[in-house]
Amino acid sequence: MNSIQLNNQGRLKHFLDIEGLNRKLLINILDIADSFLNIDTKAVKKVPLLRGKTVVNLFFEPSTRTRTTFELAGKRLSADVLNFNINNSSTSKGEALIDMLRNLEAMHCDMFVIRHNAGGAATFMAQHVAPHISIINAGDGQHAHPTQAMLDMFTIRQNKGDFAPLSVAIVGDILHSRVARSNIHALNILGVSEVRVVAPKTLIPTGIETLGVKVFNDLKKGLDGVDVIIMLRLQRERMKSALLPSAYEYFQSYGLTESALKVAHPDAIVMHPGPINRGVEIDSSVADGPRSVILQQVNNGVAIRMAVMAISLGAVSEQDSN
Amino acid sequence: MDTISIIEGRVIDPATNLDLVTDLHIADGKIIAIGNAPADFTAAKEINAKNKIVCPGFIDLSVRLREPGAEYKATIRSETEAAAKNGITTVCCPPDTDPVIDSPAIAELLQQRSAKAGMAKVLPLAALTKGLKGEHLAEMGILKQAGCIAVSDVRPIVNTNVLRHALEYAATCDLTVFLHPIDPWLGNSGCAHEGVVSTRLGLTAIPEQTETIAVARDLLLVENSGVRAHFCRLSSGKSVEMIQQAQDKGLAVTADVSIHHLLLSDIDIHLYDSQCKVCPPLRSSLDKQALGDGLKNNIINAICSDHQPHEAEAKLNPFSMAAAGISGLDTLLPQCLRFAEQMGMDLITILSYLTEKPAAILGIDAGTLQVGKVADICIFDPNKNWTLNQDTMYSMGKNSPFFGQELKAKVYFTIINGKVVYEYL
């Protein structure tokens, strides 16, 4: 699946989806990200790897943290970065995505970072873009958010070292979550011992087990003994579409509180892709507590995105992690 | 006077169970003899059909002509011509044109323009409710007089009371109702069958119950009204079971399936192939198999192209934003033969789903090669392979998941009302 991510030599060309990538490549991305991690502590917070390259951020959905970390990542690699925040309603009525793509191509850019509410939008761009341009998926509908998954893997490795013995629970709106899907693929490719998803039946998509997860409808059973907990954001719209009765009831059953956390492994870490809804999916005391690595995730986001951008444009070789 | 003799073809007529290498003679628009010509007969045109199949012209139960309303996609002329070039001599046009076929004027426009084109015959399907809005009954009696062959909902009728009355009224007018079983709520924002594929690709799902709930509701109302009902484009195995139960009960219920639902499943979406976006969606491979079995067991009674031509841009979009539908006229015969091969079905049986059986659903005197019947005939070479591409595709819409594939069977002659309207050179 998604072999269009790789070029003829099997090198990463577009970064669209974790599914279909191999363990070696994922580890390589983590290693290269490691080498970028301390750039922001230096006096000159830049490396010249993408000097002369132009990166375009195309955000069809609102985003603060993903867009700014991509922008920062591009700038720290010395690329020129353009930001387009496109109101989706105006494009659906007017310019087609393919026309926008052609127009941007004419500006001689080297990379498009795209976030779009349609699953497969990044794949679509990669299928139709001029051959010299790389596409990075910054989130497509409910399909994939591969850089988020990689920064999550990076954070897990920082805290846990080895993936093999880990039991990981992903809790919340699995149905609508691209983060969940990409994390499930990444965790399985990196060979963790177990991936669980925890949610009410209304938020579990059909056949999710085939992606290599165990399904739990009960939070305490789902968290029992796990080493890593990945909480997902619950969108308010879910109450409108009759998937849940209320945010309050959701918090009662699936909110991560100190008490719920007790059943997990004593060293378990708590993650969240942000932005967090305090008192909806997670209690403030947990989000700000000693087990939380949420801010560490944000910090890692820049390094991971630098790694993915540099590899996709061939600025670092995939083996060279130093 | 147009007189034609078709010589030495393998004449197959499913309606009379005829499969014989023989001659067939046409005069005054009708078939006048099979075998020896009448003594005083001289043919103005002689067609050598050696090694070719001579069969009734195909009857396609669902062909979007796009005119009136979307002439940038296709026109009555372009699509009736494409149909004829593929051996399809009669097409039913669903009422969701713009304006909708809910007035005699639109029904007459379709018939007049198609008659003027002189290619495949067009049978308009009238709207069951005004504007297809599901609120008020369309003037079914008047629309029938204006040439509409049946009435159809196309879009889900939310108000069950309206649907119940519409079916009763259609029964009163002795009209067959073409029903598209789609629940108005379940999966209404979806774009792919609910299953492993939709979950993996993160596509909003259309559950099986979207169809089965509507089939159940519609069947209960059909039973109540006593109307003749035809269920259009079944996509799930469970629906086939439900239709079978209704037929076993003795209800006047028939069903059709599109050829692409017999050949493709949701797996074929692969990497968001928007050419595989259709409504109802391609379902699981088990559903595909059940549809094939349903056809074999004659629970499903016809195969149609569900022809929906689009301009290229309509498909040049991410999957969820792309238009639904396949341009199917050009692949109907070849893909039916491929399906028959997969199922181990003989030629006369597969051709029955394109000829006498759809004719019976429509209640028209067509789809057979009997002496005295209208000469709507297709002559094709079952062993002539060709590749589907921009140039070989006759429809104005080039949207097909089979693009670039090698197909079997090429139509050489199409005869409509005893006239050769198409000859492959």
XYZ file of C-alpha atoms in Angstrom:
747
model
C 0.000 0.000 0.000
C 1.076 3.527 -0.801
C 4.115 2.491 -2.799
C 3.949 5.928 -4.401
C 5.673 7.129 -1.242
C 8.897 5.585 -2.446
C 10.836 6.404 -5.616
C 12.417 3.899 -8.039
C 15.359 3.343 -5.702
C 13.029 2.659 -2.792
C 13.925 5.979 -1.168
C 11.291 8.075 0.586
C 9.848 10.606 -1.862
C 6.505 11.538 -0.310
C 5.477 11.015 3.288
C 1.793 10.149 3.114
C 1.026 7.232 5.362
C 2.801 4.998 7.880
C 1.157 1.902 6.388
C 3.466 0.334 3.834
C 6.712 1.712 5.278
C 9.239 -0.629 6.848
C 10.754 -0.714 10.308
C 14.183 0.328 9.105
C 12.850 3.521 7.577
C 10.859 4.419 10.670
C 13.879 3.868 12.915
C 15.940 5.928 10.498
C 13.509 8.828 10.749
C 13.712 8.617 14.541
C 17.520 8.549 14.468
C 17.756 11.533 12.139
C 15.236 13.423 14.273
C 17.486 12.699 17.248
C 20.319 14.538 15.529
C 18.084 17.597 15.042
C 16.793 17.609 18.578
C 19.251 20.016 20.114
C 19.396 22.563 17.324
C 17.088 24.905 19.184
C 19.531 25.150 22.078
C 22.295 26.484 19.843
C 23.018 30.126 19.149
C 22.220 29.675 15.446
C 19.138 27.496 15.380
C 19.576 26.507 11.742
C 21.173 23.912 9.510
C 21.605 24.629 5.808
C 20.180 21.319 4.558
C 17.279 22.798 2.589
C 18.856 26.116 1.636
C 17.364 27.366 -1.614
C 14.362 25.056 -1.337
C 10.809 26.322 -1.066
C 8.274 24.602 1.139
C 4.571 25.418 0.885
C 2.255 24.737 3.796
C -1.232 24.112 2.403
C -3.679 23.971 5.264
C -7.288 23.384 4.302
C -8.192 22.771 7.939
C -7.429 25.043 10.838
C -4.302 24.046 12.737
C -1.981 25.845 15.067
C 0.535 23.406 16.354
C 1.031 21.221 13.308
C 1.319 24.178 10.960
C 3.688 26.148 13.169
C 5.930 23.144 13.819
C 6.102 22.453 10.080
C 6.913 26.108 9.488
C 9.575 26.068 12.181
C 10.990 22.797 10.882
C 11.269 24.243 7.367
C 12.940 27.408 8.611
C 15.422 25.534 10.806
C 16.403 23.599 7.705
C 16.949 26.990 5.990
C 14.113 26.522 3.488
C 11.842 29.334 2.387
C 8.398 28.644 3.789
C 5.086 29.855 2.391
C 1.860 29.416 4.329
C -1.530 29.080 2.704
C -4.476 28.781 5.035
C -7.355 27.942 2.793
C -10.924 28.094 3.905
C -12.334 24.828 2.711
C -15.783 26.129 1.910
C -14.357 28.545 -0.621
C -12.443 25.823 -2.459
C -15.348 23.427 -2.577
C -17.352 26.114 -4.341
C -14.566 27.477 -6.457
C -11.124 26.266 -7.298
C -10.630 22.534 -7.540
C -7.733 20.995 -5.667
C -6.139 19.899 -8.935
C -6.204 23.478 -10.280
C -4.676 24.796 -7.093
C -1.974 22.152 -7.405
C -1.178 23.221 -10.976
C -0.968 26.864 -9.927
C 1.393 26.118 -7.068
C 3.538 23.937 -9.315
C 3.976 26.930 -11.576
C 5.624 28.747 -8.659
C 8.519 26.268 -8.689
C 8.223 25.005 -5.148
C 9.923 21.848 -3.898
C 7.593 20.528 -1.244
C 3.947 20.782 -0.316
C 2.855 20.066 3.211
C -0.863 19.433 3.019
C -3.623 19.129 5.557
C -7.083 18.458 4.182
C -10.382 17.155 5.503
C -10.729 14.523 2.751
C -9.112 11.153 3.423
C -6.611 10.481 0.650
C -6.102 14.168 -0.223
C -2.323 13.920 0.227
C -2.220 10.702 -1.790
C -4.241 12.454 -4.494
C -1.708 15.296 -4.578
C 1.196 12.843 -4.793
C -0.511 10.974 -7.631
C -0.880 14.149 -9.675
C 2.015 16.392 -8.725
C 5.016 17.144 -10.954
C 7.783 14.599 -10.369
C 10.283 16.936 -8.658
C 7.894 17.901 -5.845
C 7.539 16.031 -2.552
C 4.257 15.840 -0.673
C 4.093 15.605 3.109
C 0.800 14.599 4.663
C 0.005 16.826 7.632
C -3.320 15.063 8.188
C -5.903 13.872 5.665
C -9.453 13.447 6.908
C -9.781 10.373 9.075
C -7.032 8.552 7.246
C -3.510 9.371 8.374
C -1.336 11.809 10.275
C 2.047 10.186 9.824
C 4.285 12.925 11.252
C 2.193 12.946 14.426
C 2.642 9.176 14.668
C 6.402 9.535 14.203
C 6.714 12.178 16.894
C 4.672 9.935 19.168
C 7.043 7.035 18.430
C 9.964 9.369 19.077
C 8.520 10.372 22.433
C 7.860 6.737 23.353
C 11.439 5.808 22.482
C 12.815 8.679 24.538
C 10.885 7.467 27.555
C 10.842 3.712 27.123
C 13.829 2.845 24.949
C 12.781 -0.442 23.411
C 9.441 -0.882 21.623
C 9.259 -4.667 21.868
C 7.957 -5.147 25.413
C 5.436 -2.304 25.314
C 1.713 -2.505 25.692
C 0.054 0.633 24.307
C -3.527 1.821 24.714
C -5.102 4.404 22.403
C -8.171 5.868 24.065
C -11.014 7.868 22.563
C -12.570 8.672 19.228
C -10.898 5.963 17.140
C -13.583 6.209 14.447
C -12.699 9.729 13.369
C -9.020 9.695 14.308
C -6.228 9.807 11.751
C -3.795 9.953 14.655
C -5.077 6.608 15.935
C -4.768 4.931 12.530
C -1.219 6.165 11.944
C -0.156 5.267 15.475
C -1.605 1.762 15.149
C 0.448 1.177 11.997
C 3.611 2.691 13.475
C 3.396 0.723 16.720
C 2.830 -2.543 14.883
C 5.647 -1.911 12.417
C 8.001 -1.079 15.311
C 6.946 -4.321 16.947
C 5.322 -3.425 20.256
C 3.865 -6.381 22.083
C 0.281 -5.120 22.090
C -1.856 -2.273 20.772
C -5.249 -1.671 22.348
C -7.978 0.723 21.384
C -10.427 1.846 24.032
C -13.724 3.543 23.229
C -17.490 3.091 23.314
C -18.846 1.035 20.409
C -20.055 4.191 18.662
C -16.480 5.402 18.233
C -14.898 2.130 17.068
C -14.785 1.676 13.276
C -15.766 -1.661 11.725
C -12.941 -4.111 11.275
C -10.341 -2.107 13.216
C -9.021 -5.435 14.597
C -7.620 -6.180 11.143
C -5.126 -3.348 11.646
C -3.659 -5.299 14.563
C -5.391 -4.025 17.687
C -7.456 -5.410 20.536
C -10.706 -3.575 21.148
C -11.833 -2.607 24.664
C -15.074 -0.858 25.531
C -14.141 -0.491 29.186
C -11.476 2.046 30.159
C -10.092 0.266 33.219
C -9.829 -3.063 31.434
C -8.239 -1.344 28.470
C -5.645 0.455 30.599
C -4.818 -2.537 32.753
C -1.042 -2.879 32.866
C -0.271 -0.716 29.821
C 3.031 1.145 29.466
C 1.850 3.923 27.184
C -1.508 5.691 27.049
C -2.337 7.794 24.005
C -5.414 9.912 24.626
C -7.335 11.322 21.663
C -9.146 14.604 21.430
C -12.924 14.391 21.483
C -14.580 16.801 19.079
C -17.716 18.520 20.310
C -19.532 17.610 17.070
C -19.646 13.976 18.188
C -22.412 14.820 20.620
C -24.474 16.384 17.840
C -24.300 13.297 15.645
C -25.719 11.080 18.399
C -22.502 9.194 19.009
C -22.355 10.202 22.682
C -24.865 11.616 25.161
C -22.663 14.323 26.680
C -19.108 15.392 27.348
C -19.764 14.853 31.024
C -20.843 11.242 30.583
C -17.869 10.643 28.303
C -15.527 11.945 30.965
C -17.201 9.713 33.542
C -16.594 6.611 31.431
C -13.527 7.354 29.335
C -11.839 10.402 30.844
C -8.293 9.772 32.029
C -8.216 10.579 35.751
C -5.700 9.783 38.460
C -7.919 6.944 39.534
C -8.182 5.424 36.040
C -4.437 5.787 35.615
C -3.827 3.578 38.660
C -4.568 0.375 36.719
C -1.822 1.121 34.187
C 1.811 0.137 34.725
C 3.338 2.339 37.470
C 5.749 3.839 34.931
C 3.155 4.379 32.242
C 3.419 7.608 30.269
C 0.449 9.674 29.137
C 0.380 11.192 25.658
C -2.052 13.395 23.747
C -1.716 14.850 20.231
C -3.346 18.081 21.424
C -5.094 20.351 21.713
C -6.408 18.836 24.928
C -9.956 19.170 26.241
C -9.486 19.344 29.980
C -12.295 17.612 31.790
C -13.545 15.899 28.622
C -10.984 13.264 27.742
C -8.361 14.035 30.319
C -8.250 15.449 33.831
C -6.004 18.472 34.367
C -4.133 16.726 37.154
C -3.123 13.981 34.711
C -2.425 16.295 31.771
C -0.115 18.414 33.916
C 1.052 15.540 36.107
C 4.372 13.697 36.314
C 3.329 10.934 33.892
C 2.346 13.366 31.159
C 4.764 13.773 28.239
C 2.397 15.987 26.258
C 4.711 19.014 26.071
C 7.637 16.773 25.205
C 5.578 15.596 22.208
C 5.156 19.180 21.029
C 8.886 19.836 21.319
C 9.661 16.633 19.408
C 7.315 17.663 16.622
C 9.840 20.083 15.128
C 12.701 17.565 15.057
C 10.548 14.834 13.513
C 9.215 17.166 10.838
C 12.732 18.350 10.058
C 13.793 14.728 9.635
C 10.877 13.849 7.357
C 11.328 16.977 5.233
C 15.080 16.507 4.897
C 14.792 12.816 3.991
C 11.990 13.362 1.465
C 14.007 16.013 -0.350
C 17.115 13.829 -0.288
C 19.054 16.282 1.871
C 20.124 13.518 4.237
C 20.621 9.950 3.163
C 18.424 7.413 4.841
C 21.317 5.497 6.377
C 23.139 8.556 7.622
C 21.733 9.218 11.038
C 24.687 11.131 12.445
C -37.527 -0.844 -48.506
C -34.784 -1.979 -46.140
C -34.235 -5.663 -46.499
C -31.351 -7.370 -44.791
C -30.122 -10.930 -44.641
C -27.711 -11.907 -41.887
C -25.879 -14.957 -43.143
C -24.293 -17.841 -41.249
C -24.210 -16.218 -37.826
C -24.607 -18.063 -34.571
C -28.117 -16.886 -33.787
C -28.820 -16.814 -30.056
C -32.252 -15.906 -28.742
C -32.610 -16.557 -25.010
C -36.387 -15.979 -25.123
C -36.935 -18.957 -27.425
C -33.884 -20.902 -26.276
C -32.481 -20.749 -29.787
C -28.745 -21.201 -30.331
C -28.063 -22.195 -33.906
C -25.840 -21.241 -36.828
C -28.354 -20.026 -39.359
C -29.550 -17.031 -41.397
C -31.920 -14.303 -40.335
C -33.939 -12.066 -42.633
C -35.344 -8.619 -42.048
C -37.913 -6.562 -43.919
C -40.021 -3.545 -42.983
C -38.250 -3.211 -39.665
C -39.210 -6.693 -38.567
C -37.704 -10.143 -38.497
C -39.479 -12.026 -41.268
C -37.666 -15.351 -41.268
C -35.004 -17.407 -39.541
C -33.280 -20.047 -41.675
C -34.384 -19.981 -45.316
C -35.598 -16.697 -46.743
C -39.134 -16.490 -48.123
C -39.275 -17.380 -51.827
C -39.802 -13.871 -53.164
C -37.267 -12.236 -50.794
C -34.243 -10.357 -52.009
C -31.937 -8.682 -49.541
C -30.786 -5.163 -50.291
C -27.986 -5.743 -47.794
C -26.314 -8.971 -46.908
C -24.293 -9.238 -43.693
C -21.809 -12.045 -43.390
C -21.979 -13.022 -39.703
C -19.724 -16.036 -39.883
C -18.023 -16.670 -36.510
C -20.125 -13.956 -34.979
C -23.032 -13.986 -32.564
C -26.401 -12.657 -33.713
C -28.588 -11.807 -30.727
C -31.336 -9.402 -29.704
C -30.150 -5.841 -29.112
C -29.463 -5.225 -25.426
C -31.877 -3.481 -23.106
C -30.152 -1.378 -20.466
C -32.272 -0.494 -17.446
C -30.229 2.505 -16.331
C -28.450 4.961 -18.590
C -27.862 8.564 -17.563
C -27.966 10.601 -20.763
C -27.169 13.847 -18.872
C -29.510 15.813 -21.138
C -31.297 17.940 -20.188
C -29.236 19.651 -17.534
C -25.670 18.385 -17.716
C -24.783 18.503 -21.406
C -21.138 19.165 -20.525
C -21.026 15.556 -19.323
C -22.919 13.945 -22.212
C -25.901 14.426 -24.509
C -28.821 12.367 -25.746
C -27.122 12.118 -29.123
C -23.692 11.161 -27.780
C -24.960 8.500 -25.422
C -27.652 6.921 -27.619
C -24.982 6.655 -30.282
C -22.497 5.144 -27.821
C -25.187 2.699 -26.732
C -25.919 1.657 -30.308
C -22.226 1.163 -31.023
C -22.133 -1.274 -28.135
C -25.148 -3.288 -29.260
C -27.531 -1.635 -26.804
C -30.744 -0.837 -28.663
C -32.980 0.314 -25.800
C -32.037 2.389 -22.756
C -34.056 3.511 -19.749
C -33.298 7.022 -18.606
C -33.779 7.666 -14.857
C -35.779 10.779 -13.983
C -33.012 12.742 -12.243
C -32.348 14.977 -15.216
C -32.471 18.738 -14.732
C -35.325 19.519 -14.940
C -36.585 16.246 -13.513
C -38.766 13.971 -15.670
C -41.934 14.882 -13.818
C -43.753 16.601 -16.663
C -44.841 15.340 -20.091
C -42.733 18.063 -21.714
C -39.464 16.589 -20.445
C -40.553 13.019 -21.241
C -41.428 14.115 -24.776
C -38.196 16.062 -25.161
C -36.190 12.929 -24.408
C -38.155 10.823 -26.848
C -38.151 13.399 -29.624
C -34.442 14.142 -29.376
C -33.534 10.471 -29.199
C -35.795 9.674 -32.169
C -34.088 12.459 -34.083
C -30.688 10.979 -33.242
C -31.958 7.691 -34.666
C -29.760 5.504 -32.511
C -30.730 3.579 -29.339
C -34.357 3.960 -28.277
C -34.925 5.882 -25.068
C -37.560 4.905 -22.543
C -37.934 7.635 -19.925
C -38.579 6.691 -16.308
C -40.862 9.205 -14.656
C -40.360 10.651 -11.206
C -42.509 9.058 -8.523
C -42.829 12.395 -6.737
C -42.737 15.955 -8.077
C -39.184 17.158 -8.494
C -38.065 13.889 -6.840
C -38.589 15.760 -3.595
C -40.587 13.024 -1.889
C -43.441 15.382 -1.014
C -46.157 15.340 -3.675
C -47.121 12.644 -6.152
C -46.011 13.222 -9.728
C -48.664 13.139 -12.450
C -48.065 9.470 -13.082
C -51.090 8.917 -15.287
C -50.172 11.779 -17.600
C -46.504 10.771 -17.604
C -47.480 7.249 -18.615
C -49.462 8.630 -21.537
C -46.421 10.715 -22.447
C -44.376 7.566 -22.906
C -42.800 6.927 -19.519
C -42.264 3.225 -19.072
C -42.214 3.183 -15.267
C -41.901 5.477 -12.258
C -38.876 5.778 -10.012
C -37.779 7.350 -6.747
C -34.003 7.619 -7.467
C -33.501 9.585 -4.242
C -34.764 8.254 -0.920
C -38.316 9.217 -0.022
C -38.010 10.139 3.637
C -41.723 10.391 4.369
C -43.068 6.850 4.565
C -46.620 8.098 4.205
C -45.777 9.680 0.843
C -44.030 6.522 -0.325
C -46.953 4.336 0.676
C -49.393 6.519 -1.248
C -47.060 6.801 -4.218
C -46.850 3.016 -4.493
C -50.617 2.653 -4.199
C -51.150 5.283 -6.848
C -48.572 3.720 -9.187
C -50.405 0.404 -8.785
C -53.622 2.176 -9.719
C -51.963 3.474 -12.898
C -50.622 -0.050 -13.611
C -47.089 1.319 -13.572
C -44.009 -0.584 -12.407
C -42.058 1.241 -9.696
C -38.266 1.324 -9.936
C -36.995 1.600 -6.379
C -33.495 2.590 -5.248
C -33.232 1.229 -1.726
C -31.231 3.812 0.224
C -31.944 4.819 3.808
C -31.961 8.625 3.993
C -29.990 8.767 7.247
C -27.648 5.831 7.554
C -24.354 6.513 5.866
C -25.738 9.567 4.103
C -22.389 11.342 4.334
C -20.459 8.195 3.467
C -18.554 7.348 0.335
C -17.411 3.727 0.749
C -18.786 0.432 2.030
C -18.435 0.059 5.787
C -15.697 -2.480 6.301
C -11.990 -3.015 6.568
C -11.272 -0.888 3.497
C -13.208 2.165 4.684
C -11.643 1.840 8.122
C -8.122 1.569 6.745
C -8.511 4.434 4.301
C -10.399 6.583 6.790
C -13.335 6.979 4.423
C -16.739 7.761 5.895
C -18.664 4.533 5.723
C -21.950 3.460 4.164
C -23.187 0.473 6.175
C -24.937 -2.478 4.600
C -28.087 -1.497 6.512
C -28.315 1.663 4.413
C -29.645 -0.668 1.738
C -31.258 -3.494 3.706
C -33.394 -1.228 5.890
C -34.734 0.488 2.780
C -35.351 -2.877 1.073
C -37.296 -4.049 4.129
C -39.391 -0.893 4.311
C -40.047 -0.811 0.595
C -40.996 -4.498 0.462
C -43.592 -4.050 3.212
C -45.142 -1.144 1.346
C -44.968 -3.023 -1.951
C -46.830 -5.919 -0.392
C -49.430 -3.546 0.981
C -50.008 -1.748 -2.318
C -49.749 -4.721 -4.655
C -47.615 -2.645 -7.021
C -45.110 -4.245 -9.407
C -41.764 -3.287 -7.967
C -38.336 -3.406 -9.475
C -35.379 -2.975 -7.123
C -32.529 -1.137 -8.785
C -28.804 -1.791 -8.288
C -28.674 -4.196 -5.380
C -25.278 -4.093 -3.710
C -25.468 -6.425 -0.723
C -25.947 -10.142 -0.273
C -28.540 -9.611 2.438
C -30.753 -7.636 0.064
C -30.698 -10.572 -2.332
C -32.008 -12.819 0.455
C -34.779 -10.363 1.246
C -35.814 -10.062 -2.392
C -35.862 -13.852 -2.652
C -38.188 -14.097 0.346
C -40.531 -11.573 -1.251
C -40.509 -13.469 -4.539
C -41.148 -16.745 -2.707
C -44.140 -15.087 -1.106
C -45.454 -14.372 -4.587
C -44.888 -10.613 -4.687
C -44.346 -9.065 -8.123
C -40.778 -8.085 -7.307
C -37.791 -8.056 -9.641
C -34.272 -6.714 -9.224
C -31.213 -5.712 -11.198
C -27.532 -5.318 -10.544
C -24.900 -3.228 -12.248
C -22.146 -5.098 -14.031
C -19.510 -3.364 -11.904
C -21.009 -4.726 -8.689
C -20.592 -8.191 -10.182
C -16.924 -7.647 -11.007
C -15.568 -5.250 -8.398
C -15.550 -4.996 -4.612
C -14.388 -2.378 -2.126
C -10.844 -3.802 -2.301
C -10.619 -2.381 -5.822
C -10.676 1.152 -4.370
C -7.019 0.356 -3.589
C -5.373 3.767 -3.178
C -8.443 5.962 -3.345
C -9.275 5.151 -6.975
C -12.111 7.591 -7.561
C -13.174 5.590 -10.645
C -14.407 2.986 -8.161
C -16.653 5.458 -6.388
C -20.239 4.470 -7.132
C -23.636 4.650 -5.483
C -24.541 2.222 -3.980
C -20.913 1.581 -3.034
C -18.868 -1.424 -4.082
C -19.262 -3.769 -1.144
C -17.310 -6.757 0.133
C -16.153 -9.650 -2.015
C -18.752 -11.809 -0.233
C -21.465 -9.399 -1.352
C -20.104 -9.522 -4.879
C -20.324 -13.292 -4.797
C -23.860 -13.229 -3.382
C -24.977 -10.868 -6.153
C -23.556 -13.252 -8.752
C -25.337 -16.170 -7.131
C -28.541 -14.134 -6.947
C -28.329 -13.607 -10.660
C -27.600 -17.252 -11.341
C -30.628 -18.234 -9.245
C -32.765 -15.705 -11.071
C -33.550 -13.676 -7.952
C -31.825 -10.803 -9.709
C -33.306 -10.620 -13.184
C -31.201 -8.189 -15.161
C -27.730 -6.685 -15.493
C -27.427 -3.018 -16.369
C -24.537 -0.693 -17.123
C -25.712 1.927 -14.589
C -24.126 4.279 -17.076
C -23.102 7.586 -15.505
C -20.800 9.560 -17.776
C -18.752 12.358 -16.214
C -16.335 14.996 -17.417
C -12.751 14.177 -16.429
C -12.625 16.843 -13.702
C -15.514 15.265 -11.798
C -13.282 12.320 -10.925
C -10.077 14.335 -10.559
C -10.562 14.836 -6.848
C -9.833 13.097 -3.562
C -12.156 10.085 -3.233
C -14.753 11.631 -0.937
C -15.025 14.740 -3.120
C -15.138 12.928 -6.470
C -18.426 12.371 -8.314
C -19.941 8.890 -8.083
C -20.627 6.748 -11.129
C -19.055 4.772 -13.937
C -19.402 5.307 -17.665
C -20.597 1.807 -18.463
C -22.050 1.539 -21.977
C -18.760 0.622 -23.601
C -17.955 -2.175 -21.191
C -21.390 -3.735 -20.635
C -21.135 -6.592 -23.117
C -17.434 -7.401 -22.665
C -17.674 -7.337 -18.891
C -20.845 -9.445 -18.874
C -18.942 -12.026 -20.897
C -16.046 -11.849 -18.454
C -18.457 -12.339 -15.571
C -20.071 -15.297 -17.362
C -16.662 -16.831 -17.808
C -15.890 -16.402 -14.100
C -19.228 -17.971 -13.155
C -19.085 -20.754 -15.723
C -22.297 -19.400 -17.235
C -23.122 -20.135 -20.874
C -23.606 -17.455 -23.497
C -27.366 -17.827 -23.899
C -27.880 -17.414 -20.140
C -25.742 -14.306 -19.751
C -27.402 -12.744 -22.803
C -30.843 -13.363 -21.270
C -30.008 -10.825 -18.521
C -29.414 -8.220 -21.212
C -32.355 -9.044 -23.476
C -35.570 -10.936 -22.708
C -35.390 -10.478 -18.930
C -35.092 -6.690 -18.859
C -37.774 -6.623 -21.575
C -40.055 -8.600 -19.274
C -39.349 -6.213 -16.376
C -40.332 -3.294 -18.599
C -43.235 -5.183 -20.164
C -42.093 -4.314 -23.679
C -42.338 -6.392 -26.820
C -38.596 -6.560 -27.444
C -35.478 -8.480 -26.531
C -36.197 -11.483 -28.758
C -35.519 -12.632 -32.330
C -38.867 -14.223 -33.064
C -40.379 -13.865 -36.517
C -42.717 -10.887 -36.614
C -40.889 -9.005 -33.856
C -39.107 -5.698 -34.257
C -35.617 -6.184 -35.664
C -33.412 -4.768 -32.870
C -30.301 -6.853 -33.288
C -26.685 -6.941 -32.167
C -23.988 -8.801 -34.055
C -20.726 -9.233 -32.186
C -17.511 -11.165 -32.296
C -16.999 -12.815 -28.904
C -13.323 -13.454 -29.603
C -12.258 -10.025 -30.782
C -10.123 -8.427 -28.063
C -9.690 -4.700 -27.738
C -8.340 -2.224 -25.197
C -10.495 0.353 -23.446
C -8.985 3.796 -23.945
C -9.812 7.359 -24.887
C -10.208 6.432 -28.565
C -12.058 3.128 -28.273
C -14.571 4.472 -25.766
C -17.632 5.884 -27.500
C -19.361 7.505 -24.543
C -18.589 11.163 -23.931
C -17.752 10.194 -20.341
C -14.395 8.441 -20.110
C -14.735 7.583 -16.427
C -14.144 3.875 -16.068
C -12.227 1.721 -13.604
C -11.557 -0.625 -16.532
C -9.581 1.976 -18.485
C -6.504 0.443 -20.094
C -7.800 -3.102 -19.699
C -8.037 -5.587 -22.535
C -11.652 -6.526 -23.078
C -13.263 -9.279 -25.093
C -16.150 -9.068 -27.563
C -16.551 -6.349 -30.146
C -19.851 -5.272 -31.660
C -19.740 -5.287 -35.487
C -23.292 -4.393 -36.419
C -26.242 -2.885 -34.623
C -29.667 -2.970 -36.222
C -32.512 -0.910 -34.805
C -36.034 -1.125 -36.271
C -34.572 -3.117 -39.159
C -31.970 -0.488 -40.063
C -28.225 -0.837 -39.701
C -27.392 2.094 -37.417
C -23.838 1.017 -36.736
C -21.252 -0.965 -38.595
C -17.700 -1.450 -37.238
C -15.195 -0.880 -39.990
